[in-house]
Coordinates of C-alpha atoms and ligand atoms in Angstrom, one line a residue:
M1 CA -9.2 17.2 14.4
K2 CA -12.0 18.8 12.2
I3 CA -12.5 16.7 9.0
L4 CA -14.6 18.0 6.1
V5 CA -16.2 14.9 3.8
A6 CA -16.5 17.0 0.5
E7 CA -18.0 14.3 -1.8
K8 CA -20.6 11.2 -1.1
V9 CA -18.7 8.5 0.3
A10 CA -20.5 5.4 2.3
K11 CA -21.7 5.9 5.6
E12 CA -19.8 3.0 7.0
G13 CA -16.8 5.1 6.7
L14 CA -18.5 7.9 8.3
L15 CA -19.4 6.1 11.3
I16 CA -16.1 5.1 12.1
L17 CA -14.8 8.8 11.8
E18 CA -18.1 9.8 14.2
K19 CA -17.3 7.3 16.5
D20 CA -13.0 8.6 17.1
P21 CA -13.2 11.1 20.0
L22 CA -10.4 12.9 18.3
V23 CA -12.4 13.7 15.1
E24 CA -15.1 16.4 14.3
L25 CA -16.9 15.3 11.3
D26 CA -18.7 17.7 8.8
V27 CA -20.3 16.2 5.6
K28 CA -20.7 18.8 3.1
T29 CA -21.1 17.3 -0.1
D30 CA -23.0 20.4 -2.1
L31 CA -20.2 23.2 -1.6
S32 CA -19.0 24.8 -5.0
R33 CA -15.5 25.3 -5.7
E34 CA -15.9 28.8 -4.5
E35 CA -17.7 27.8 -0.9
L36 CA -14.7 25.2 -0.5
L37 CA -11.9 27.5 -1.0
R38 CA -13.7 29.7 1.4
I39 CA -13.9 27.4 4.5
I40 CA -11.0 24.6 3.9
D41 CA -8.8 26.7 6.4
S42 CA -11.1 25.4 9.3
Y43 CA -10.5 21.9 8.5
E44 CA -7.5 19.7 9.3
G45 CA -8.7 16.7 7.2
L46 CA -10.5 16.4 3.8
V47 CA -12.0 13.4 2.2
I48 CA -12.8 13.8 -1.2
R49 CA -13.5 11.3 -4.6
S50 CA -12.6 12.3 -8.2
A51 CA -14.5 15.2 -8.3
T52 CA -12.8 17.5 -6.2
K53 CA -9.6 19.0 -7.6
A54 CA -7.2 19.2 -4.5
D55 CA -5.1 21.4 -6.4
R56 CA -2.5 24.0 -5.5
E57 CA -5.1 26.5 -4.8
L58 CA -7.3 24.9 -2.8
L59 CA -4.4 23.1 -0.6
E60 CA -3.0 26.8 -0.1
A61 CA -6.1 27.9 1.1
G62 CA -6.4 24.9 3.5
K63 CA -3.7 26.6 6.0
N64 CA -4.5 23.9 8.6
L65 CA -4.8 20.7 6.5
K66 CA -2.8 17.9 7.5
V67 CA -4.4 15.2 5.3
V68 CA -6.2 14.9 2.3
A69 CA -8.1 11.3 2.0
R70 CA -9.0 10.3 -1.7
A71 CA -11.5 7.7 -1.3
G72 CA -10.9 5.6 -4.5
V73 CA -7.4 5.0 -6.5
G74 CA -6.6 7.5 -9.2
L75 CA -4.5 10.4 -7.2
D76 CA -4.8 12.4 -10.5
N77 CA -7.1 15.1 -9.2
V78 CA -4.6 15.7 -6.3
D79 CA -1.3 17.8 -6.9
L80 CA 1.1 15.8 -4.6
K81 CA 3.9 18.0 -5.2
A82 CA 1.8 20.7 -3.9
A83 CA 0.5 18.7 -0.8
S84 CA 3.9 17.5 0.1
E85 CA 5.7 20.9 -0.2
R86 CA 3.3 22.0 2.8
G87 CA 3.7 18.4 4.7
I88 CA 0.2 17.3 3.8
I89 CA -0.2 14.0 3.6
V90 CA -2.2 12.2 0.9
C91 CA -4.0 9.0 1.3
N92 CA -6.4 6.6 -0.7
A93 CA -7.6 3.5 -0.8
P94 CA -5.7 1.6 -3.6
F95 CA -7.5 -1.9 -3.1
G96 CA -11.1 -1.3 -2.2
N97 CA -12.8 -0.4 -5.5
I98 CA -10.6 -3.1 -7.5
N99 CA -13.0 -5.8 -8.1
S100 CA -15.6 -3.3 -9.0
V101 CA -13.9 -2.0 -12.0
V102 CA -12.5 -5.6 -12.8
E103 CA -16.3 -6.5 -13.1
H104 CA -17.4 -3.1 -15.1
A105 CA -14.4 -3.2 -17.1
M106 CA -15.8 -7.0 -18.2
A107 CA -19.6 -5.9 -18.0
L108 CA -18.3 -3.4 -20.9
I109 CA -15.9 -5.5 -23.0
L110 CA -19.2 -7.8 -23.4
A111 CA -21.9 -4.9 -23.7
T112 CA -20.0 -3.9 -26.3
C113 CA -19.2 -7.2 -28.0
R114 CA -22.6 -7.7 -28.0
K115 CA -24.2 -4.3 -28.7
L116 CA -26.4 -4.5 -25.6
V117 CA -27.1 -1.1 -25.7
K118 CA -28.0 -0.7 -29.0
A119 CA -30.3 -3.7 -28.9
D120 CA -31.9 -2.5 -25.5
T121 CA -32.7 0.8 -27.1
S122 CA -34.1 -0.7 -30.0
I123 CA -36.7 -3.2 -28.3
K124 CA -37.7 0.2 -26.1
G125 CA -38.2 2.0 -29.3
G126 CA -40.9 -0.2 -30.1
A127 CA -38.6 -2.2 -32.8
W128 CA -38.1 -6.3 -33.0
N129 CA -34.4 -6.0 -34.7
R130 CA -33.0 -9.3 -34.8
S131 CA -30.1 -8.5 -37.1
I132 CA -28.2 -6.9 -34.5
K133 CA -25.1 -9.1 -34.7
A134 CA -22.6 -9.5 -32.1
M135 CA -19.0 -10.3 -31.9
E136 CA -17.8 -13.3 -29.5
L137 CA -14.7 -13.1 -27.5
K138 CA -13.8 -16.7 -28.0
G139 CA -10.9 -17.2 -30.2
K140 CA -10.1 -13.5 -30.6
V141 CA -7.0 -11.6 -29.3
A142 CA -7.9 -9.4 -26.4
G143 CA -5.2 -6.9 -25.5
V144 CA -4.9 -5.5 -22.1
I145 CA -2.6 -2.4 -21.4
G146 CA -1.7 -2.3 -17.8
L147 CA -1.3 -5.1 -16.0
N148 CA -1.4 -4.5 -12.2
K149 CA -4.1 -4.7 -10.4
I150 CA -7.3 -3.7 -12.3
G151 CA -5.6 -4.8 -15.6
G152 CA -4.4 -8.1 -13.7
G153 CA -8.3 -8.8 -12.9
V154 CA -9.3 -8.3 -16.4
V155 CA -6.9 -10.8 -17.7
T156 CA -8.0 -13.5 -15.5
R157 CA -11.5 -13.0 -16.4
L158 CA -10.8 -12.5 -20.0
K159 CA -9.0 -16.0 -20.2
A160 CA -12.1 -17.6 -19.4
F161 CA -13.4 -16.4 -22.1
D162 CA -11.2 -18.8 -24.4
C163 CA -9.5 -15.7 -26.2
E164 CA -6.1 -15.6 -26.2
V165 CA -5.4 -12.7 -23.8
I166 CA -1.8 -10.6 -24.6
G167 CA -0.5 -7.6 -22.4
C168 CA 1.6 -4.9 -22.4
D169 CA 3.0 -3.3 -19.3
P170 CA 7.0 -2.0 -19.0
Y171 CA 6.7 -2.2 -15.7
I172 CA 5.8 -5.1 -14.5
S173 CA 7.6 -8.0 -13.2
E174 CA 8.3 -11.5 -14.9
K175 CA 7.0 -13.4 -12.4
R176 CA 3.6 -11.5 -12.6
V177 CA 3.5 -12.0 -16.3
Q178 CA 4.0 -15.8 -15.6
D179 CA 1.4 -15.6 -12.8
L180 CA -1.1 -14.2 -15.3
G181 CA 0.1 -16.8 -17.7
I182 CA 0.0 -14.4 -20.9
R183 CA 2.0 -13.4 -23.6
L184 CA 3.8 -9.9 -22.9
V185 CA 4.3 -8.0 -26.0
S186 CA 5.1 -4.3 -26.9
L187 CA 2.4 -1.7 -27.2
E188 CA 3.1 -1.9 -31.1
E189 CA 2.4 -5.7 -31.3
L190 CA -0.4 -5.4 -28.8
I191 CA -2.5 -2.5 -31.1
R192 CA -1.4 -4.4 -34.3
S193 CA -2.6 -7.6 -33.5
S194 CA -5.7 -7.4 -30.9
D195 CA -9.6 -7.5 -31.5
V196 CA -10.2 -6.0 -28.5
I197 CA -7.9 -3.2 -26.5
T198 CA -8.8 -2.5 -23.0
V199 CA -6.9 -0.2 -20.7
H200 CA -6.2 -0.1 -17.4
V201 CA -2.5 2.5 -16.7
P202 CA -2.7 5.6 -14.7
L203 CA -3.0 8.7 -16.2
N204 CA 0.4 10.4 -16.4
D205 CA 2.8 12.5 -18.9
E206 CA 3.9 9.0 -20.3
T207 CA 0.4 7.5 -20.7
R208 CA -1.6 10.9 -22.1
N209 CA -2.3 10.3 -25.5
L210 CA -1.0 6.5 -25.4
I211 CA -3.7 5.8 -28.0
A212 CA -3.8 8.6 -30.2
A213 CA -4.4 9.0 -34.2
P214 CA -1.3 6.9 -35.2
Q215 CA -1.8 4.0 -33.1
L216 CA -5.6 3.9 -34.1
Q217 CA -4.2 3.9 -37.8
Q218 CA -2.2 0.9 -36.6
M219 CA -5.4 -1.2 -35.3
K220 CA -7.3 -3.9 -36.8
D221 CA -10.2 -2.4 -38.9
G222 CA -13.4 -2.7 -36.5
V223 CA -11.6 -3.1 -33.0
I224 CA -13.1 -2.5 -29.9
L225 CA -11.8 -0.2 -27.7
V226 CA -12.9 0.4 -23.8
N227 CA -11.3 2.9 -21.4
T228 CA -12.1 2.3 -17.5
A229 CA -8.7 3.9 -16.5
R230 CA -8.5 7.6 -17.0
G231 CA -10.0 10.4 -19.9
G232 CA -6.9 11.1 -22.0
I233 CA -4.8 8.2 -22.0
I234 CA -6.8 7.6 -25.4
N235 CA -6.8 10.8 -27.4
E236 CA -10.6 11.7 -27.6
Q237 CA -10.8 13.8 -30.8
D238 CA -8.9 11.2 -32.5
L239 CA -11.1 8.3 -31.2
L240 CA -14.2 10.4 -32.5
A241 CA -12.5 10.4 -35.9
A242 CA -11.8 6.7 -36.0
L243 CA -15.2 5.7 -35.1
E244 CA -16.5 8.1 -37.7
S245 CA -14.2 6.6 -40.3
G246 CA -15.2 3.2 -39.2
K247 CA -11.7 2.0 -38.0
V248 CA -12.7 1.6 -34.9
G249 CA -15.9 -0.8 -34.8
A250 CA -17.0 0.2 -31.1
A251 CA -15.9 2.0 -28.2
C252 CA -17.0 2.1 -24.6
V253 CA -15.6 4.8 -22.3
D254 CA -16.2 5.2 -18.8
V255 CA -13.7 7.9 -18.0
W256 CA -13.4 11.2 -19.5
S257 CA -10.5 14.6 -20.1
E258 CA -13.7 16.3 -18.8
E259 CA -16.1 15.2 -16.2
P260 CA -18.7 15.6 -17.1
P261 CA -18.5 15.9 -20.8
Q262 CA -18.8 19.7 -21.8
S263 CA -17.0 20.6 -24.9
E264 CA -18.3 19.7 -28.7
H265 CA -16.1 16.7 -29.6
L266 CA -16.8 15.1 -26.1
K267 CA -20.5 15.8 -26.6
K268 CA -20.1 14.3 -30.2
L269 CA -18.1 11.3 -29.1
V270 CA -20.4 10.3 -26.3
A271 CA -23.5 10.8 -28.9
H272 CA -21.6 8.3 -31.3
E273 CA -23.8 5.6 -32.3
R274 CA -21.2 3.0 -31.7
M275 CA -19.9 4.6 -28.5
L276 CA -21.3 3.3 -25.1
A277 CA -20.6 6.2 -23.2
I278 CA -20.8 5.7 -19.3
P279 CA -20.1 8.3 -16.6
H280 CA -17.6 7.1 -14.2
L281 CA -19.2 4.2 -12.7
G282 CA -16.3 1.9 -12.4
A283 CA -16.1 2.4 -8.8
S284 CA -20.0 3.1 -8.0
S285 CA -20.6 -0.5 -6.3
A286 CA -22.4 -0.4 -3.3
E287 CA -19.3 -3.1 -2.2
A288 CA -16.5 -0.8 -3.4
Q289 CA -18.1 2.3 -2.1
I290 CA -18.0 0.6 1.4
N291 CA -14.6 -0.9 1.3
V292 CA -12.8 3.0 0.3
S293 CA -14.8 4.3 2.6
I294 CA -13.9 2.3 5.5
D295 CA -10.2 2.2 4.3
V296 CA -9.7 6.2 4.1
A297 CA -11.6 6.5 7.6
R298 CA -9.6 3.9 9.5
D299 CA -6.3 6.0 7.7
I300 CA -7.3 9.2 9.3
V301 CA -8.3 7.6 12.9
R302 CA -4.8 6.1 12.9
F303 CA -3.6 9.6 12.0
A304 CA -5.4 11.3 14.2
N305 CA -4.1 9.0 16.7
E306 CA -0.6 9.2 15.9
Q307 CA -0.3 5.9 14.3
P308 CA 1.1 5.1 11.1
M309 CA -1.0 5.0 8.0
E310 CA -1.8 2.1 5.8
Y311 CA -2.3 4.0 2.6
A312 CA -0.5 7.2 2.7
A313 CA 1.1 7.8 -0.7
N314 CA 3.4 10.5 -0.1
I315 CA 5.3 8.9 2.7
P316 CA 8.0 6.2 2.6
R317 CA 6.5 3.4 4.4
F318 CA 7.3 0.0 5.6
D319 CA 6.0 -3.1 4.1
S320 CA 3.3 -3.5 6.6
S321 CA 4.5 -7.0 7.4
L322 CA 7.5 -5.5 9.0
M323 CA 5.6 -2.6 10.4
G324 CA 6.1 -4.2 14.2
Q325 CA 9.9 -4.9 13.5
M326 CA 10.8 -1.4 12.5
R327 CA 8.5 1.0 14.3
P328 CA 10.9 0.9 17.5
F329 CA 13.8 2.4 15.3
L330 CA 11.2 5.2 14.3
R331 CA 11.1 6.0 18.2
L332 CA 14.9 5.6 18.4
V333 CA 15.9 7.7 15.3
N334 CA 13.3 10.6 16.3
I335 CA 15.0 10.8 19.9
M336 CA 18.4 10.8 18.5
A337 CA 17.9 13.2 15.8
D338 CA 16.1 15.7 18.2
F339 CA 19.0 15.5 20.7
V340 CA 22.1 15.5 18.2
S341 CA 20.6 18.6 16.2
Q342 CA 20.7 20.6 20.1
L343 CA 24.3 19.9 19.7
A344 CA 24.6 21.5 16.7
D345 CA 24.6 25.4 16.5
S346 CA 25.9 25.9 12.8
N347 CA 24.0 25.1 9.8
L348 CA 23.9 21.6 8.2
N349 CA 25.8 20.4 5.2
K350 CA 25.4 17.2 5.1
V351 CA 23.8 14.0 7.4
T352 CA 24.3 10.6 7.1
F353 CA 22.2 7.7 8.7
T354 CA 24.3 4.5 8.9
Y355 CA 22.4 1.3 9.6
Q356 CA 24.2 -1.7 11.0
G357 CA 22.9 -5.2 11.9
S358 CA 19.8 -6.8 10.5
V359 CA 17.8 -3.8 10.1
A360 CA 20.0 -3.0 7.4
E361 CA 18.7 -5.5 5.5
Y362 CA 15.4 -4.1 5.1
D363 CA 14.4 -0.8 3.4
C364 CA 15.5 1.8 6.0
S365 CA 14.4 4.9 4.1
P366 CA 11.1 5.5 6.2
I367 CA 13.8 5.4 9.1
T368 CA 16.0 8.3 7.4
V369 CA 13.0 10.4 6.8
C370 CA 11.7 10.3 9.9
G371 CA 15.5 11.3 11.4
M372 CA 15.3 14.2 8.8
A373 CA 12.3 15.4 9.9
A374 CA 13.1 15.3 13.9
L375 CA 16.4 17.0 12.6
L376 CA 14.8 19.7 10.5
N377 CA 12.3 20.4 13.1
N378 CA 14.7 21.9 15.3
K379 CA 16.2 24.1 12.8
V380 CA 13.4 25.5 10.9
E381 CA 10.1 27.7 11.4
Q382 CA 7.9 25.3 9.1
D383 CA 6.3 22.5 10.5
V384 CA 8.5 19.2 9.3
N385 CA 7.2 15.9 9.2
M386 CA 7.8 12.5 6.9
V387 CA 6.0 14.3 4.0
N388 CA 8.0 17.5 3.6
A389 CA 11.5 16.4 5.1
A390 CA 13.2 15.3 2.2
L391 CA 11.8 18.5 -0.1
I392 CA 12.9 20.9 3.0
A393 CA 16.2 19.1 3.0
E394 CA 16.9 19.5 -0.6
N395 CA 15.4 23.1 -0.6
M396 CA 18.2 23.7 2.2
G397 CA 21.1 22.2 0.4
I398 CA 21.6 19.4 2.7
A399 CA 22.8 16.3 1.4
V400 CA 21.2 13.2 3.0
E401 CA 23.0 9.9 2.9
E402 CA 21.9 6.3 3.9
V403 CA 24.5 3.4 4.6
K404 CA 23.4 0.0 5.0
N405 CA 26.0 -2.7 6.7
P406 CA 24.2 -5.6 7.5
A407 CA 27.3 -7.2 9.2
P408 CA 26.7 -8.2 12.9
A409 CA 28.5 -5.6 15.2
A410 CA 28.8 -5.2 19.1
F411 CA 25.0 -4.2 19.3
A412 CA 22.7 -6.3 17.2
N413 CA 21.4 -3.1 15.3
T414 CA 22.8 -0.1 15.8
V415 CA 21.5 3.3 14.3
T416 CA 24.4 6.0 13.6
I417 CA 23.3 9.8 12.5
D418 CA 26.4 12.1 11.6
I419 CA 25.7 15.5 11.1
E420 CA 28.4 17.9 9.3
G421 CA 28.4 21.5 8.8
P422 CA 31.2 24.0 8.4
G423 CA 34.1 23.0 10.9
M424 CA 31.4 21.0 12.7
R425 CA 30.7 17.5 13.0
R426 CA 28.7 15.1 15.7
T427 CA 27.9 11.9 15.6
I428 CA 25.5 9.6 17.7
V429 CA 25.0 6.2 17.9
G430 CA 22.0 4.3 19.4
T431 CA 20.4 0.9 19.9
H432 CA 17.6 -0.8 21.7
F433 CA 18.0 -2.5 25.0
E434 CA 15.0 -4.1 26.2
G435 CA 12.8 -2.4 23.8
Q436 CA 14.0 1.0 25.2
P437 CA 15.9 3.5 23.3
R438 CA 19.6 3.8 24.3
V439 CA 22.3 6.3 23.0
V440 CA 25.7 4.2 23.0
R441 CA 28.1 6.7 21.6
L442 CA 28.2 10.3 21.4
R443 CA 31.0 11.8 19.5
D444 CA 34.2 9.8 20.0
Y445 CA 33.0 8.9 24.0
Q446 CA 31.5 5.1 24.6
V447 CA 28.3 6.4 26.8
D448 CA 25.1 4.2 27.7
F449 CA 22.0 6.3 28.5
A450 CA 18.3 6.3 27.7
P451 CA 17.6 9.8 26.4
E452 CA 15.2 11.7 28.6
E453 CA 13.6 14.6 28.2
H454 CA 15.3 17.1 30.0
M455 CA 19.4 16.5 29.9
L456 CA 22.7 18.2 30.1
V457 CA 25.5 17.6 28.1
I458 CA 29.1 18.9 29.4
T459 CA 32.4 18.3 28.6
Y460 CA 35.4 19.6 30.8
Q461 CA 38.9 18.7 31.9
D462 CA 38.8 15.5 34.2
R463 CA 39.9 16.5 37.7
P464 CA 38.7 15.2 41.4
G465 CA 35.8 17.0 42.8
M466 CA 33.7 18.2 39.4
I467 CA 30.6 15.9 39.5
G468 CA 30.4 17.2 43.1
K469 CA 30.1 20.6 41.9
I470 CA 27.4 20.0 39.4
G471 CA 25.4 18.3 41.7
Q472 CA 25.7 21.0 44.1
V473 CA 24.6 23.7 41.9
L474 CA 21.8 21.8 40.5
G475 CA 20.6 20.9 44.0
E476 CA 20.8 24.6 44.9
H477 CA 18.0 25.4 42.3
D478 CA 16.1 22.2 43.5
I479 CA 16.8 20.2 40.1
N480 CA 17.0 16.7 40.7
I481 CA 19.3 14.6 39.0
A482 CA 17.5 11.1 37.7
A483 CA 20.8 9.5 35.9
M484 CA 24.4 10.1 35.4
N485 CA 26.9 9.0 32.5
L486 CA 30.3 9.6 32.3
G487 CA 32.7 9.3 29.2
R488 CA 36.3 9.8 29.2
Q489 CA 39.1 8.3 27.2
Q490 CA 41.9 8.8 29.5
K491 CA 42.4 9.7 33.0
R492 CA 42.7 13.4 33.8
G493 CA 42.1 14.2 29.9
E494 CA 38.4 15.5 28.6
A495 CA 35.5 13.8 30.2
M496 CA 31.9 14.3 29.2
V497 CA 28.8 13.8 31.5
I498 CA 25.4 13.4 30.5
L499 CA 23.1 14.1 33.4
S500 CA 18.9 12.9 33.0
L501 CA 16.8 15.6 35.0
D502 CA 13.8 15.5 36.2
S503 CA 13.3 19.4 35.5
P504 CA 14.3 21.7 32.9
V505 CA 17.7 23.9 33.3
P506 CA 17.1 27.6 33.5
S507 CA 20.2 29.3 31.0
N508 CA 21.5 31.0 34.6
V509 CA 22.0 27.5 35.9
V510 CA 23.7 26.2 32.8
D511 CA 26.1 29.3 32.8
E512 CA 26.6 28.7 36.4
I513 CA 27.6 25.2 36.1
G514 CA 29.6 25.9 33.0
S515 CA 31.9 28.6 35.0
V516 CA 32.3 26.7 38.1
I517 CA 33.8 23.2 36.4
V518 CA 35.3 25.9 33.6
A519 CA 33.3 23.8 31.5
S520 CA 34.7 23.4 27.7
F521 CA 31.1 22.7 26.6
I522 CA 27.7 22.9 28.2
K523 CA 24.6 22.5 26.7
Y524 CA 20.7 21.6 28.4
L525 CA 18.8 19.9 25.6
H526 CA 15.1 19.9 25.8
V527 CA 14.4 16.4 24.2
L528 CA 10.8 16.5 23.6
K529 CA 10.8 13.4 21.4
A530 CA 12.0 11.4 24.4
R531 CA 8.7 11.9 26.4
P532 CA 7.2 8.5 27.3
E533 CA 4.8 7.4 24.6
Q534 CA 0.8 7.8 25.7
Ligands
LIG601 N1 -13.4 3.5 -13.7 C1 -13.1 3.9 -12.9 O1 -14.0 4.2 -11.7 C2 -12.0 3.4 -11.6 C3 -11.6 3.0 -10.6 C4 -10.3 2.4 -10.2 C5 -9.1 3.1 -11.0 N2 -9.5 3.6 -11.8 C6 -8.3 3.8 -12.9 O2 -7.9 2.6 -13.3 C7 -6.5 2.4 -13.8 C8 -5.5 1.2 -13.2 O3 -5.7 1.3 -11.7 P1 -4.7 0.2 -11.2 O4 -5.5 0.4 -9.7 O5 -5.1 -0.9 -11.5 O6 -3.1 0.9 -11.1 P2 -2.2 -0.1 -11.0 O7 -1.5 1.1 -10.5 O8 -2.4 -1.1 -9.8 O9 -1.5 -0.3 -12.4 C9 -1.1 0.0 -13.3 C10 -0.2 -0.6 -14.4 O10 0.0 0.2 -15.1 C11 1.3 0.1 -16.0 N3 2.0 1.1 -16.5 C12 2.1 2.2 -16.6 N4 2.6 3.1 -17.6 C13 2.7 2.1 -18.4 C14 2.3 2.1 -19.7 N5 3.2 3.3 -20.3 N6 2.4 1.2 -20.8 C15 2.0 0.2 -20.1 N7 1.4 0.0 -18.8 C16 1.6 0.9 -18.0 C17 2.1 0.0 -14.5 O11 3.3 -0.8 -14.4 C18 1.3 -1.0 -13.4 O12 1.1 -2.1 -13.8 C19 -5.7 4.1 -13.2 O13 -5.8 4.9 -14.3 C20 -7.3 4.3 -12.4 O14 -7.3 5.5 -12.1 C21 -10.6 3.8 -12.6
LIG602 O1 -9.7 6.2 -9.2 C1 -10.9 5.9 -8.9 O2 -11.3 5.2 -7.7 C2 -12.0 5.9 -9.7 O3 -11.7 6.7 -10.7 C3 -13.2 5.9 -9.0 O4 -13.4 7.6 -8.5 P1 -14.6 8.2 -7.9 O5 -14.5 7.7 -6.5 O6 -15.1 9.5 -8.2 O7 -16.0 7.2 -8.3

């Protein structure tokens, strides 16, 4: 797998990639956009930080791209929708640089309160200015917007400075707020009451311009504003006006809507005397860079080795503590979907995944998506995987339903796939037996077989001698039967035989068997997913 590292990441991660025999690594960190667009189609993996725009244009140019890894938190420079449509997995390193940004935010809050940069510039300019007045945090109100990873860390540190910390986050749990031990307030109240405001939300349509002229107007006179989240959450033009009017006492910005800042108003904002301007350095600690580089490298190695990834952002995935327990169901549903989709010749209208038993107590959506990917792979030209399966099903107008019933049944856990099309319905039920996938019902027949790569499914009118005839035709063509399962509902009624074979069955042999036993249905299935795992 060819991987292009297009931005500077720590060598610790590169070493992990270099060591993996399946990975071929190219580190080219000085490419222009045009050069990147020109060469990207020869890579299956791309590693970036925040400077590279992995937008639709780049993802479309990357015809062979399978994974984009962002060595950091923010995914706002990656077009997730475009990636998902193309089946490209996007992963990031959501934890590795958190502590670095928390400490950075604290450093910037304190430096701004203490006017440290002004003091430093002044003494370096030859002055001895002891009239520079700082503001203490003690006894002040500090407002934190966004209370998860970075915001939560900042809250904990701020509390040590004896200020009243208030927070605003419409999506955080009560438990989290209790654990943080702060008062949760509305954005309006936070804006009106805080002496210092620090922003820790993602940039999206809801948070763009979260703080603009109307909010700035509501703030206390002389308020201190710090943004280490993303440029654009605080409207930069309005911030400049509020600094110029004196409404905002001081501001510190680490992240910009344009990086590096080029436009006139941004240059003015950077240059403002009460602005502490930083060139996006929140994650730039040695420790954070090692962490994120290792995190994305390990995920790429997992991907290359067909292991579930830890930090894929556009694949539904299990809680990591459940991975061991749930992984066998991924294999089971993969095999079942591969099997049953080959029994359906018409278009699909609806697919229902039913989970029975203790498996239904957990989030089964990754199993459903995995099953849909296996089903659709037998139906469409495009390569379908867990990233694009839901989108492709939606585009094809296939309704996907998930039903969960934790009540125990005959088997500890079963997965049922029902597929419906015009005048067609197929049902398969599977379970695990001693860790091995087994099919226990097909249509309305109780069966019991372990799916194999080469299989024949035949229905015919039950009468003596039929099995012998099937065996004879296969024998004449040197096709060995590995296992046989027979199902019927009544003597001399319709019977179903499922054969596992050691080799493929050519279509002329299928036709010959069909005519010898006057089969009402016969189909050879090549169940690729049932190949033994390497
Ligand atoms: N400066 C840097 O170098 C640097 C490094 C890493 C992350 N970041 C940025 O820091 C920010 C926070 O990162 P994180 O990892 O803590 O994110 P996170 O996803 O862990 O937390 C974000 C929090 O914001 C909350 N939120 C969302 N919309 C909100 C709204 N309208 N009002 C209030 N709260 C809202 C969410 O509920 C969540 O709790 C992101 O913008 C990220 O890109 C910057
Ligand atoms: O989202 C992040 O992780 C930070 O903004 C860091 O970005 P960087 O990797 O470009 O420093």
